[in-house]
Short mmCIF file of C-alpha atoms in Angstrom, two decimals:
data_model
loop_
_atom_site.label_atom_id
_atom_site.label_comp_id
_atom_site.label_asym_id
_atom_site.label_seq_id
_atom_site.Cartn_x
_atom_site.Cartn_y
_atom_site.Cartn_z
CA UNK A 1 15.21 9.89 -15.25
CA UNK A 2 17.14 10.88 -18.09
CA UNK A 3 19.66 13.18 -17.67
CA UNK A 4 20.70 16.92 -19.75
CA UNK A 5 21.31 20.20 -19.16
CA UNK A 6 19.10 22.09 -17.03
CA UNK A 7 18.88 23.54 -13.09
CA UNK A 8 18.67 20.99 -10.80
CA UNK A 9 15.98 20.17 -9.23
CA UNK A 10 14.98 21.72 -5.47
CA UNK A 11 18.08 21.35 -3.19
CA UNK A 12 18.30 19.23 -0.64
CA UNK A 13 17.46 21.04 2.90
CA UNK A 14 21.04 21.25 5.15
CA UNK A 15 19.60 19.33 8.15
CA UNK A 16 21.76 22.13 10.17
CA UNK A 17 19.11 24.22 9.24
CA UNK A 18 16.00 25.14 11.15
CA UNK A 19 12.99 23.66 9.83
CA UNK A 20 10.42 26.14 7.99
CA UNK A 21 7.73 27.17 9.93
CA UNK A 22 4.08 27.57 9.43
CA UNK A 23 5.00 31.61 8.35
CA UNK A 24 7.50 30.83 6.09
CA UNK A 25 7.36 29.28 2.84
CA UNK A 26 8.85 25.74 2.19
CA UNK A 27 10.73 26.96 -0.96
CA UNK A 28 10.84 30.04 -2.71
CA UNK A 29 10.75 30.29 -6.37
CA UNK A 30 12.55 32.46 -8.26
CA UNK A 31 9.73 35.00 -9.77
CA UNK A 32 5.61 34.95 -8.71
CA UNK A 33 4.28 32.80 -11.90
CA UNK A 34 1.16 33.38 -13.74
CA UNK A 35 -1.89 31.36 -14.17
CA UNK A 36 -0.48 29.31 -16.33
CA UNK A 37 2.91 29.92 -15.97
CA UNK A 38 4.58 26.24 -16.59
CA UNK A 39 2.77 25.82 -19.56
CA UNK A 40 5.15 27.85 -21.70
CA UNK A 41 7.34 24.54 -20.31
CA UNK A 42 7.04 22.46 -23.72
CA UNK A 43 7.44 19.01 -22.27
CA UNK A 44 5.41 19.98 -19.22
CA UNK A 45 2.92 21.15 -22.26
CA UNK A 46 3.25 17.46 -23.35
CA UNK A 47 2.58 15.98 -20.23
CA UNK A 48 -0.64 18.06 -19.38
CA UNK A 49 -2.21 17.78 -22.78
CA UNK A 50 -1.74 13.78 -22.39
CA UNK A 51 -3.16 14.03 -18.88
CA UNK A 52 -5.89 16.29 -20.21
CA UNK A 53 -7.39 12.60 -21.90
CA UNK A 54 -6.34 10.16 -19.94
CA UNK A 55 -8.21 11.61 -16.47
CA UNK A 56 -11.66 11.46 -18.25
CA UNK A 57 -10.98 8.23 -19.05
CA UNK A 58 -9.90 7.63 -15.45
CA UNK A 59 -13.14 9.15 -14.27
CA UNK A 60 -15.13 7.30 -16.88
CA UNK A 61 -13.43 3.85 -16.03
CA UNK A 62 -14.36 4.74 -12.15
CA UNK A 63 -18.40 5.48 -12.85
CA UNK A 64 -18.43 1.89 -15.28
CA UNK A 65 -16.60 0.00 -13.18
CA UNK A 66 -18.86 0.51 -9.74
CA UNK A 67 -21.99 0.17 -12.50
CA UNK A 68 -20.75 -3.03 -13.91
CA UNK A 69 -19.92 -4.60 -10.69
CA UNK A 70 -23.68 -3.39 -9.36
CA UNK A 71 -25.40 -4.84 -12.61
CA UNK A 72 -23.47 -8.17 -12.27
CA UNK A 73 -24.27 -8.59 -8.54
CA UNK A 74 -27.13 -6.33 -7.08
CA UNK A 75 -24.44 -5.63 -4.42
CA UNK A 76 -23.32 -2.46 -2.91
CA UNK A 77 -20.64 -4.35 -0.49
CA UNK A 78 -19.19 -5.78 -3.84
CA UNK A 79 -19.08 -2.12 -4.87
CA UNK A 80 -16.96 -1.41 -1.83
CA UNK A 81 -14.90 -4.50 -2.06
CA UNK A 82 -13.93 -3.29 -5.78
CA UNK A 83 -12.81 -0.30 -4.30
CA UNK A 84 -10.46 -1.64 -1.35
CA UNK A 85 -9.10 -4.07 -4.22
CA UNK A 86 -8.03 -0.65 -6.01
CA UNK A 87 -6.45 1.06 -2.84
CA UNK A 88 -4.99 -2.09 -1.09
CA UNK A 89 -1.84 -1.41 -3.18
CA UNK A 90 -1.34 2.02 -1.99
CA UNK A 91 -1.79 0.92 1.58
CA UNK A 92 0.36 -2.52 1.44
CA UNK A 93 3.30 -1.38 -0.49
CA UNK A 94 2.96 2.05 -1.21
CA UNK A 95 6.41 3.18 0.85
CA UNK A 96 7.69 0.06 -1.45
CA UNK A 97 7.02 2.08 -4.65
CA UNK A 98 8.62 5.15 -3.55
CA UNK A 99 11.98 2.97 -3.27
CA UNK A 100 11.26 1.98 -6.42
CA UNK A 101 11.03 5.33 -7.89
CA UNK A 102 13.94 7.04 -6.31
CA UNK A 103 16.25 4.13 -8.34
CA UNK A 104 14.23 4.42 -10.95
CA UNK A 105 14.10 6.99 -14.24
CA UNK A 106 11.09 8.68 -14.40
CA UNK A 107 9.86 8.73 -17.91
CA UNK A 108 10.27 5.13 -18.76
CA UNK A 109 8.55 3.95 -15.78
CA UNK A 110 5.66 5.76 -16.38
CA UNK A 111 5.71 4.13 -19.85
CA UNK A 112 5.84 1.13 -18.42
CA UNK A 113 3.19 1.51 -15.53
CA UNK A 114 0.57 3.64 -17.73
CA UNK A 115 1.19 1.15 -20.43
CA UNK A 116 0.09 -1.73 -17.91
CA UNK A 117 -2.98 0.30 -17.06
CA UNK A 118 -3.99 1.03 -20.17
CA UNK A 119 -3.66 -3.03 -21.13
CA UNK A 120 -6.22 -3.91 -18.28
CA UNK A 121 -8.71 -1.19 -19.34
CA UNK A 122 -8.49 -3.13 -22.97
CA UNK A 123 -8.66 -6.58 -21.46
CA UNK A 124 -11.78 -5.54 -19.35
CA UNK A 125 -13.18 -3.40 -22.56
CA UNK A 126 -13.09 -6.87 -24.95
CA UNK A 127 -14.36 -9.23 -21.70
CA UNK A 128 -17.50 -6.86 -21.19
CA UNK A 129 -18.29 -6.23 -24.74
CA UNK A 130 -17.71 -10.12 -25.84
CA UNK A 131 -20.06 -10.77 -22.68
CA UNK A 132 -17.60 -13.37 -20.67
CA UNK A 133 -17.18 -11.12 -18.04
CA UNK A 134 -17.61 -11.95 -14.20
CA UNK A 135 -17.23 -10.01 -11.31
CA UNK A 136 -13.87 -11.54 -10.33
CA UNK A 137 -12.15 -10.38 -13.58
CA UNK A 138 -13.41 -7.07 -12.15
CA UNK A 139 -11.79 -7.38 -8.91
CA UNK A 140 -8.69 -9.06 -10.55
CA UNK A 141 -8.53 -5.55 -12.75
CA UNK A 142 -9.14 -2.83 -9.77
CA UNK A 143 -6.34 -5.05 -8.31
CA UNK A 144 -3.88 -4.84 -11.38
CA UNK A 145 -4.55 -1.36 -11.79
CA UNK A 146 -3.90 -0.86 -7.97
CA UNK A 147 -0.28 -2.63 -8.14
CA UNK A 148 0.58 -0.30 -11.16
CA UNK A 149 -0.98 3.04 -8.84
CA UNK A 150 1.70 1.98 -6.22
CA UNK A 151 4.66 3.06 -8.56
CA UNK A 152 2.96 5.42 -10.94
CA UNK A 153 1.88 8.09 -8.59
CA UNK A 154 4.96 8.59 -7.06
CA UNK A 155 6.53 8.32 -10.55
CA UNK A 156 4.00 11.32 -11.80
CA UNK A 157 4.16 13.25 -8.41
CA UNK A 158 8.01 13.97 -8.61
CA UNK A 159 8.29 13.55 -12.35
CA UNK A 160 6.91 17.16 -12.53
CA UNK A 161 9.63 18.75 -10.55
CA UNK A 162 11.83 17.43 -13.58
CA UNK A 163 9.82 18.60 -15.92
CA UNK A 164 9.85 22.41 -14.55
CA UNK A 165 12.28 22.68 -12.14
CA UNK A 166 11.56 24.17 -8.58
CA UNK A 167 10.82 27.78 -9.77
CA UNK A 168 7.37 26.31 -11.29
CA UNK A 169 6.56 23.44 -9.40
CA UNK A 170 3.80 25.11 -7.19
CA UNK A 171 1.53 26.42 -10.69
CA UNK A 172 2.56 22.82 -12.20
CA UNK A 173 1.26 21.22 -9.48
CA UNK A 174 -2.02 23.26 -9.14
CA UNK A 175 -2.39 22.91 -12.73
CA UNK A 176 -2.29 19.18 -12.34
CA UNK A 177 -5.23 19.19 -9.89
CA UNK A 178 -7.04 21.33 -11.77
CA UNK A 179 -6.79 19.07 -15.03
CA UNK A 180 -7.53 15.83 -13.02
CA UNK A 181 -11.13 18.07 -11.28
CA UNK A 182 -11.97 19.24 -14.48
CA UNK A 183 -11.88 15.62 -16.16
CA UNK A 184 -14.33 14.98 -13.05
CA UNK A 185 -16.78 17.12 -14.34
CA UNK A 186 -16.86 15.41 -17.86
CA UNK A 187 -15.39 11.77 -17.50
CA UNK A 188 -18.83 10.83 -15.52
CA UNK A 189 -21.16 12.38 -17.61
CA UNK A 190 -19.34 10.96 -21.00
CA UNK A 191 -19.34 7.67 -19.18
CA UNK A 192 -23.19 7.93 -17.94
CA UNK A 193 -24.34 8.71 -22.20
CA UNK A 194 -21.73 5.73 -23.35
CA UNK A 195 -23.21 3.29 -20.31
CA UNK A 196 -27.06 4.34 -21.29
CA UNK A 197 -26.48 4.44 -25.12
CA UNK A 198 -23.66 1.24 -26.42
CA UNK A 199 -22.84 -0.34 -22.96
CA UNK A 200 -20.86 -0.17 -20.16
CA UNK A 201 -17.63 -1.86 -22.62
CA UNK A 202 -16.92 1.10 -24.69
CA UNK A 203 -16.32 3.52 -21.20
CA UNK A 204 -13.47 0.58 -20.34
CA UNK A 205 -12.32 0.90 -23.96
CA UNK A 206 -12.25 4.82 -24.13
CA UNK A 207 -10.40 4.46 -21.12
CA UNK A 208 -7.23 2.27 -22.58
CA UNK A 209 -7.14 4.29 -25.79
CA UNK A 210 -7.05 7.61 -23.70
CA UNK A 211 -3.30 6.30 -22.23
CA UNK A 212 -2.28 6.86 -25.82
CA UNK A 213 -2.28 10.87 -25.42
CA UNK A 214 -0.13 10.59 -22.17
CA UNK A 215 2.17 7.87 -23.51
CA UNK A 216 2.59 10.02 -26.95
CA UNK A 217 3.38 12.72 -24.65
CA UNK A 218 5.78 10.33 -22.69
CA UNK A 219 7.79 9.93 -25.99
CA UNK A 220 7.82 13.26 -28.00
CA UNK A 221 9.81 14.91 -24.43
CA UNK A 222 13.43 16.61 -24.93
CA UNK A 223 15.35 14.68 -22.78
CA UNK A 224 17.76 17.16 -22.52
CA UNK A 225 15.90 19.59 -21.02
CA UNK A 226 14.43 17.50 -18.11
CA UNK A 227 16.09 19.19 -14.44
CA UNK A 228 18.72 16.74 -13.66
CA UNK A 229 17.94 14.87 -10.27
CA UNK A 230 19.85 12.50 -8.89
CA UNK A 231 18.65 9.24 -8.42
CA UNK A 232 19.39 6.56 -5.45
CA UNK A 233 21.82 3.85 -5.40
CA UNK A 234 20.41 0.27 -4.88
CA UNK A 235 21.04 -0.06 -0.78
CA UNK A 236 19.57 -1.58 2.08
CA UNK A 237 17.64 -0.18 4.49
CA UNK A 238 16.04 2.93 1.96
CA UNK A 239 12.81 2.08 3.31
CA UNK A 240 13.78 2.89 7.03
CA UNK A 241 15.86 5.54 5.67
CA UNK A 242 12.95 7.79 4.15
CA UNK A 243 10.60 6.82 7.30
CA UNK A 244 13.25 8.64 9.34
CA UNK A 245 13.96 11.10 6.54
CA UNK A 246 10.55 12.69 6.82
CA UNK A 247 9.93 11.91 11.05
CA UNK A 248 13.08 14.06 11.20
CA UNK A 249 11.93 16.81 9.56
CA UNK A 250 8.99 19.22 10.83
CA UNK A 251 8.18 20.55 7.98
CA UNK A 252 7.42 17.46 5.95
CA UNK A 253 5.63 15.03 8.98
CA UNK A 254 3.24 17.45 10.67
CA UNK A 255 1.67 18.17 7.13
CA UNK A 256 1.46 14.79 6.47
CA UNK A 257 0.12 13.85 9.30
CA UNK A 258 -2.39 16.81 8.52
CA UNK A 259 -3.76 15.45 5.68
CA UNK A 260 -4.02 12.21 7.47
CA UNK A 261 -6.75 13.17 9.71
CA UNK A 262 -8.42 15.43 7.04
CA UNK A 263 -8.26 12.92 4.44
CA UNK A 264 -9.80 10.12 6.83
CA UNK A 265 -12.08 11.98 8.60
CA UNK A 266 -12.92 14.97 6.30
CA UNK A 267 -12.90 14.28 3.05
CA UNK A 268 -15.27 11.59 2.94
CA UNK A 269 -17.47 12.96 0.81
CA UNK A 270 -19.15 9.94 -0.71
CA UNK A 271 -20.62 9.02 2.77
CA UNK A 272 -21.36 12.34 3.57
CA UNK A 273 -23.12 13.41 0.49
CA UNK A 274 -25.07 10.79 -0.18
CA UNK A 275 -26.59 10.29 2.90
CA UNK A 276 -27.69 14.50 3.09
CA UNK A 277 -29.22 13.43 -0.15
CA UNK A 278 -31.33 10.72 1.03
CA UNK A 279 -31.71 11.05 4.75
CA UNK A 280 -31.59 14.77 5.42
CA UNK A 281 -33.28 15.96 2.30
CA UNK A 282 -34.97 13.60 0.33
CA UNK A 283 -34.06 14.59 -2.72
CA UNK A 284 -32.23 11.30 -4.35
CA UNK A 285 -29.54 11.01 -6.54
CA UNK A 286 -30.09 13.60 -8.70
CA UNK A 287 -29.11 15.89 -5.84
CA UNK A 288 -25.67 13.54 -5.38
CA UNK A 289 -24.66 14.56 -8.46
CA UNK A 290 -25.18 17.89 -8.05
CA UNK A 291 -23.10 18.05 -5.04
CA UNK A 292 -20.35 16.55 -6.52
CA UNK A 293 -20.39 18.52 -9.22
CA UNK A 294 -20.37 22.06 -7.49
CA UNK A 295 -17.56 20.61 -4.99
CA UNK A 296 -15.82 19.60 -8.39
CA UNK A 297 -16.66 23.49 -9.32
CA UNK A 298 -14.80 24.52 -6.06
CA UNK A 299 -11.74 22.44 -6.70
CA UNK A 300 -11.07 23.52 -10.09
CA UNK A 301 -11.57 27.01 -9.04
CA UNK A 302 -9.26 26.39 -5.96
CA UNK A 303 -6.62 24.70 -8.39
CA UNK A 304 -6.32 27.63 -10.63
CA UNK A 305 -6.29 30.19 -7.28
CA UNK A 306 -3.55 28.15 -6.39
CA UNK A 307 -1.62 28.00 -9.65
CA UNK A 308 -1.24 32.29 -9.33
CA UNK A 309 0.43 32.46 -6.14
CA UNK A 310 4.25 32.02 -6.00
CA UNK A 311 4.50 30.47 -3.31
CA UNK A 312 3.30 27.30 -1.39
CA UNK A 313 3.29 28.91 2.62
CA UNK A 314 2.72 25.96 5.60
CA UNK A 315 0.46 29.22 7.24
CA UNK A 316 -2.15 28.54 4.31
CA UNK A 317 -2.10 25.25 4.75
CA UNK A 318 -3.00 26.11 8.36
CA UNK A 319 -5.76 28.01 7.22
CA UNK A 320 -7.49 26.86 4.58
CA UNK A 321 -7.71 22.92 6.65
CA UNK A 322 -9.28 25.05 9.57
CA UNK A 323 -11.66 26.67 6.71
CA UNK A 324 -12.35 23.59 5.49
CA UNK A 325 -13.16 22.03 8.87
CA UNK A 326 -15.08 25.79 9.84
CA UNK A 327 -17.52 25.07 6.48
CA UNK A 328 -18.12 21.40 7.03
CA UNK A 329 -20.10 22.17 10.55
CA UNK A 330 -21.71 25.35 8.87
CA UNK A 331 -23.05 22.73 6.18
CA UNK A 332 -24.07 20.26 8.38
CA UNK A 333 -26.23 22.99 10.41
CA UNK A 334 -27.68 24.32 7.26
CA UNK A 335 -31.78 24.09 7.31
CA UNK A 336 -32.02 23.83 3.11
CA UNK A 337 -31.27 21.75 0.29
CA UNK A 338 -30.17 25.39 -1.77
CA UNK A 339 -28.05 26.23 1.18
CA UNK A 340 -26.13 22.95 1.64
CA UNK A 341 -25.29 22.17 -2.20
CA UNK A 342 -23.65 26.50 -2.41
CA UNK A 343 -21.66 25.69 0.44
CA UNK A 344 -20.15 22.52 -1.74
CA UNK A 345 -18.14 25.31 -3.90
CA UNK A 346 -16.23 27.23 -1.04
CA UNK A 347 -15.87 23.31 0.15
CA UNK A 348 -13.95 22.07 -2.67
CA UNK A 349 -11.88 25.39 -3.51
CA UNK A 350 -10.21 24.87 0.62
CA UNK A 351 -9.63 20.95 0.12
CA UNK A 352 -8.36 21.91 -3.16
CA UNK A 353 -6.06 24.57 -1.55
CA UNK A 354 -5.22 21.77 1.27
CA UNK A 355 -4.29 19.18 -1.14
CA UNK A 356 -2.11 21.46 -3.40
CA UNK A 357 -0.50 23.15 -0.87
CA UNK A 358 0.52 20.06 0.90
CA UNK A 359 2.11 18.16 -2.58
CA UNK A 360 3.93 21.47 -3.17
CA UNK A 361 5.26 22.16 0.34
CA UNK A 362 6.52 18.46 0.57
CA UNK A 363 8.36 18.39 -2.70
CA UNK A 364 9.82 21.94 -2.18
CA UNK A 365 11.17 21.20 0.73
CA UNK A 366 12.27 17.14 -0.12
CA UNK A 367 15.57 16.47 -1.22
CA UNK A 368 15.14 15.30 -4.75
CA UNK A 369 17.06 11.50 -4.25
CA UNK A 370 14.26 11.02 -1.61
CA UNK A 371 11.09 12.54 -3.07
CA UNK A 372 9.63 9.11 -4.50
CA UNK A 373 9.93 7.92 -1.08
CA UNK A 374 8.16 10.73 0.79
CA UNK A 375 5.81 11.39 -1.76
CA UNK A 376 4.63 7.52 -1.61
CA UNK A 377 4.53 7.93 1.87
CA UNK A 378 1.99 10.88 1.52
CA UNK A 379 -0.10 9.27 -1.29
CA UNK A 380 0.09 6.61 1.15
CA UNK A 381 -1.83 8.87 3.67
CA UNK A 382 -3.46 10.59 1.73
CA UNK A 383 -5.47 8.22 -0.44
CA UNK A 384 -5.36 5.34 2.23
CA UNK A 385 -7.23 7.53 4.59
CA UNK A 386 -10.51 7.76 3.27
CA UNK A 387 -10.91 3.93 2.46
CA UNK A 388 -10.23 3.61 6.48
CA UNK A 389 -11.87 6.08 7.88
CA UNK A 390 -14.95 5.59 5.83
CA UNK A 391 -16.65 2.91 7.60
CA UNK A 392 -16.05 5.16 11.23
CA UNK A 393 -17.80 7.68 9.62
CA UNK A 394 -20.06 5.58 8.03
CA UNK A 395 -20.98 3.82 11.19
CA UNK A 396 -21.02 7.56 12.96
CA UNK A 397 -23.82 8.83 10.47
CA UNK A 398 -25.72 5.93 10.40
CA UNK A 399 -25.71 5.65 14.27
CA UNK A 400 -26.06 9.76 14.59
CA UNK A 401 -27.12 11.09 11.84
CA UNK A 402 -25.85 12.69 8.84
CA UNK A 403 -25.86 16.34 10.36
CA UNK A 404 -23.50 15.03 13.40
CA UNK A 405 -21.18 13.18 11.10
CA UNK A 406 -20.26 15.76 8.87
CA UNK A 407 -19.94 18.46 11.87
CA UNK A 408 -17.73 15.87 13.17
CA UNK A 409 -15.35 15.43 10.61
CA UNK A 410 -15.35 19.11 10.42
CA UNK A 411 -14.13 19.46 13.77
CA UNK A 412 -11.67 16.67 13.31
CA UNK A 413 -9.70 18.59 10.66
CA UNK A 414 -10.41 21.93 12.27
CA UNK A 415 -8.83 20.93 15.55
CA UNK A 416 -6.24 18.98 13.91
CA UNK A 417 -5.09 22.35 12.01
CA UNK A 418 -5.07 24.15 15.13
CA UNK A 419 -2.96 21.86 17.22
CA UNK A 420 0.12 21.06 13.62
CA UNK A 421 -0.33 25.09 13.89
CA UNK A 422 0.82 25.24 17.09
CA UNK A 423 3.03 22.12 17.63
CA UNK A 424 4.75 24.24 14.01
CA UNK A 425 4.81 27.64 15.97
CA UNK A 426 6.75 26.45 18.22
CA UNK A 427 9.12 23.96 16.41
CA UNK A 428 10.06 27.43 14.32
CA UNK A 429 9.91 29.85 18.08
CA UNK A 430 7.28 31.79 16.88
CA UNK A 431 4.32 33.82 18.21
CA UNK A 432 0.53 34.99 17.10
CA UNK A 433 0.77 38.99 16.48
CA UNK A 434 -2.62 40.59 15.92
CA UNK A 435 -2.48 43.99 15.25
CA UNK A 436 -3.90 46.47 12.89
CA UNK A 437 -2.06 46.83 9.18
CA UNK A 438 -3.73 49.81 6.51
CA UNK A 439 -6.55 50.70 8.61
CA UNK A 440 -7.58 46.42 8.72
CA UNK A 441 -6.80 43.92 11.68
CA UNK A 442 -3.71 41.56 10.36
CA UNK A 443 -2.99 38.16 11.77
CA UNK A 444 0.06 36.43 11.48
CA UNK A 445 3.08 34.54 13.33
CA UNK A 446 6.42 36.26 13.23
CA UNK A 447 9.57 35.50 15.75
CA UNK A 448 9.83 35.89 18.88
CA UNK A 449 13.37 37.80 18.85
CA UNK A 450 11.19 40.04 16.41
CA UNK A 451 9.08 40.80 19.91
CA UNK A 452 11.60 40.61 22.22
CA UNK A 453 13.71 43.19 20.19
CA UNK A 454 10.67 45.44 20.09
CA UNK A 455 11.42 47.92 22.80
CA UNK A 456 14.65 48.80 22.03
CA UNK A 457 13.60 49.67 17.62
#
C-alpha cells in the first residue's frame, strides 16, 4: 500500500508473549469509539460511501444471476452449480491470495480486482440484454468474478486497518458489515422491480456501474495519511509460513476454527429457511423472504451494537456463538409461523456479533506483514464452509426433517463454543468465577493466581 505519515498499523504480537485469552481482549484501542466513530476518518468516509453502492449492486447481481440461470434452464442444480463456480476460488486458492496481498499495495489492487469485476458485470449486462446469452457465459462469469474474490477480500479485509489504524478498526469493521446487511435489504428488492419491469440485463448493468462509486473512492484517498504497514518480501515458503503463523497462535486458530463449524453447520440459512417455509409451515416464498429480511434486520442491528463497543473481547465471541447455537434449537422447537420468523432478528444480531467479532479479533491481534495471509485463510473458512456443509445439512433435513436440522446445527455451534471456550481457558490458566456483583449474579473467567492469591488479600 502506499506509504505516509501516520501510526502504524496494529503491532505485531512478541511470540514471548502469552496468547490472549477468551477474558481478555485481542487489542485494545486507544479510547471507546462511538457509533460511528471512523467515519470522521475521510478516506475511510471514501471507502464506505463507495461500498454503500457497490453492495446493492452485489446483492442485485446475486438475486439476477440465480433468476437468469433458472429461466435459461428450469434447473435448480444449475442454480447450485453457479454458486460453487463463485466460491471454488475461495476454496482452491484462497491462502494463494493472501500471499498475494501481503506483497502487494492495497489500493491499487483493489483497483485492479474491482475493476475486473465490474468488467464481467458489463460483459454479462450487454450478453443478456442483446439476447446471446447461454448459461455457460453465466458460469464462465460466477467463475471470473470468483478468481477476482480470491485477492479482493483479503485486499478489502486488511485494507481497512490502513485506512484507520488499530484504534478504530473494531467500529470500521462493524460498520462494514452493517453497510454490506443493509445493501441486503435493498439490492434484492431493487433487483426483483428491475427483473419484473426491463429484464433481468439492467440488474447486471446496475451492478458494473455501481464499482464506479468504490473505484472513485479508490482514487480521491490521501495517500499520505494511510497507516504505514509493512508489506512482505517476495520469498519462498510464505504459504507454509502463515499456515504455521496462525496454528501457532491460540488466539487466532481456535476462532477460526470457530467459525468453521458455525459457518458450515450453522449458518446455513438458505437450507434452513426455505425448507421451514415449505415443509414446516406451508406458507411459500413469500414467508422466505420475510425471514431473510428480519435476519437481515438482526444483522444490521448487531453491526451497529458492535460498532459502539471499544473493544473486540474472545469472551463475546464465546458467547454470542453459544447464543446463536441456544436460539437456533429454540427456533426449530417453535409451534408458529409468528414465533419462528421474531426469533430471525435476535438470530442475525448474534451471527452478526460472531462474524464481527471474529474479523476484528484476528486482525487486532495479526501482525500486519501477515494479515492478507490469515485473513484469506479465514475468508477461506468462513465462506467455504457453508458451500460444504450445505449438502450435510441438506441431506440431514431432508432425511429428518427441518425441525431436527436446524436444532442440529444449533447444537453444533453451541458445543463447538463451549469446548474453543474451554480449550482457550486453559491455554490463558484461567478459571469460571460466578459470584454476585451490585446485588446481580456475574459470570466471568479471571486467573487462577487471582484465586490462589485469594486467602491471603
Amino acid at each position: 500500500m502506499s506509504s505516509g505519515p501516520g501510526a502504524a498499523s496494529a503491532p505485531a504480537p512478541d511470540p514471548h508473549d502469552s496468547p490472549p485469552t477468551s477474558d481478555a481482549p485481542a487489542a485494545r484501542p486507544a479510547r471507546k469509539s462511538s457509533m460511528f466513530s471512523s467515519l470522521t476518518v475521510r478516506n475511510y468516509r471514501l471507502f464506505f460511501m463507495g461500498q454503500v453502492v457497490s453492495n446493492i449492486g452485489t446483492w442485485m447481481q446475486r438475486i439476477a444471476q440465480d433468476w437468469l440461470v433458472l429461466s435459461l434452464t428450469g434447473s435448480s442444480a444449475a442454480v447450485g452449480i453457479t454458486t460453487a463456480l463463485q466460491f471454488l476460488p475461495m476454496l482452491l486458492f484462497g491462502l494463494y491470495g493472501g500471499v498475494l496481498v501481503d506483497r502487494l499495495r492495497k489500493r491499487p489492487t483493489l483497483l485492479v480486482t474491482q475493476s475486473s469485476m465490474a468488467l464481467t458485470a458489463i460483459a454479462l449486462a450487454v450478453l443478456t440484454l442483446t439476447g446471446h446469452v447461454q448459461v455457460w457465459h453465466v458460469y464462465v462469469a460466477a467463475f471470473a468474478v470468483g478468481l477476482a474474490t480470491v485477492v479482493d477480500n483479503p485486499a478489502r479485509q486488511s485494507f481497512v486497518s490502513e485506512l484507520v489504524g488499530p484504534g478504530q478498526l473494531q467500529n470500521a469493521v462493524s460498520l462494514n458489515s452493517a453497510n454490506f446487511q443493509s445493501a441486503r435489504l435493498v439490492g434484492p428488492a431493487v433487483a426483483g422491480l428491475l427483473i419484473t419491469g426491463v429484464g433481468t440485463g439492467y440488474a447486471f448493468l446496475f451492478n458494473g456501474l455501481s464499482f464506479i462509486a468504490p473505484l472513485t473512492g479508490l482514487l480521491l484517498m490521501r495517500a499520505r495519511e494511510l497507516h504505514v504497514v509493512e508489506r512482505a518480501p517476495r520469498g519462498k515458503g510464505q504459504l507454509r509460513e502463515g499456515v504455521r503463523y496462525v496454528t501457532g497462535r491460540p488466539e487466532l486458530i481456535w476462532p477460526i476454527v470457530l467459525v468453521g463449524f458455525v459457518g458450515t453447520f450453522a449458518f446455513n440459512f438458505p437450507v434452513y429457511l426455505s425448507a421451514f417455509a415449505d415443509d414446516v409451515f406451508h406458507a411459500g416464498a413469500g414467508a422466505y423472504s420475510m425471514f431473510n429480511t428480519l435476519m437481515a434486520v438482526g444483522s444490521v442491528a448487531g453491526a451497529l451494537l458492535a460498532a459502539r463497543r471499544g473493544t473486540a473481547r474472545l469472551r463475546l465471541l464465546i458467547v454470542a456463538a453459544m447464543a446463536f447455537g441456544a436460539l437456533e434449537i429454540v427456533a426449530a422447537t417453535t409451534p408458529t409461523l409468528w414465533m419462528f420468523a421474531l426469533l430471525m432478528v435476535p438470530l442475525g444480531l448474534f451471527g452478526m456479533t460472531v462474524n464481527v467479532t471474529t474479523n476484528t479479533s484476528i486482525q487486532m491481534s495479526t501482525d500486519p506483514a501477515m494479515r492478507g495471509r490469515v485473513m484469506a485463510l479465514y475468508m477461506m473458512i468462513f465462506l467455504g464452509g457453508s458451500p460444504v456443509g450445505a449438502p450435510i445439512v441438506g441431506w440431514i433435513t431432508d432425511t429428518y426433517g427441518a425441525r431436527v436440522g436446524l436444532a442440529a446445527g444449533g447444537a453444533v455451534a453451541a458445543v463447538a463454543a463451549a469446548v474453543i471456550g474451554v480449550i482457550l481457558a486453559r491455554v490463558g490458566n484461567l478459571r469460571l468465577s460466578v459470584g454476585w456483583h451490585g446485588g446481580h449474579p456475574r459470570v466471568r473467567f479471571v486467573p487462577r493466581e487471582q484465586e490462589a492469591l485469594a486467602p491471603a488479600a
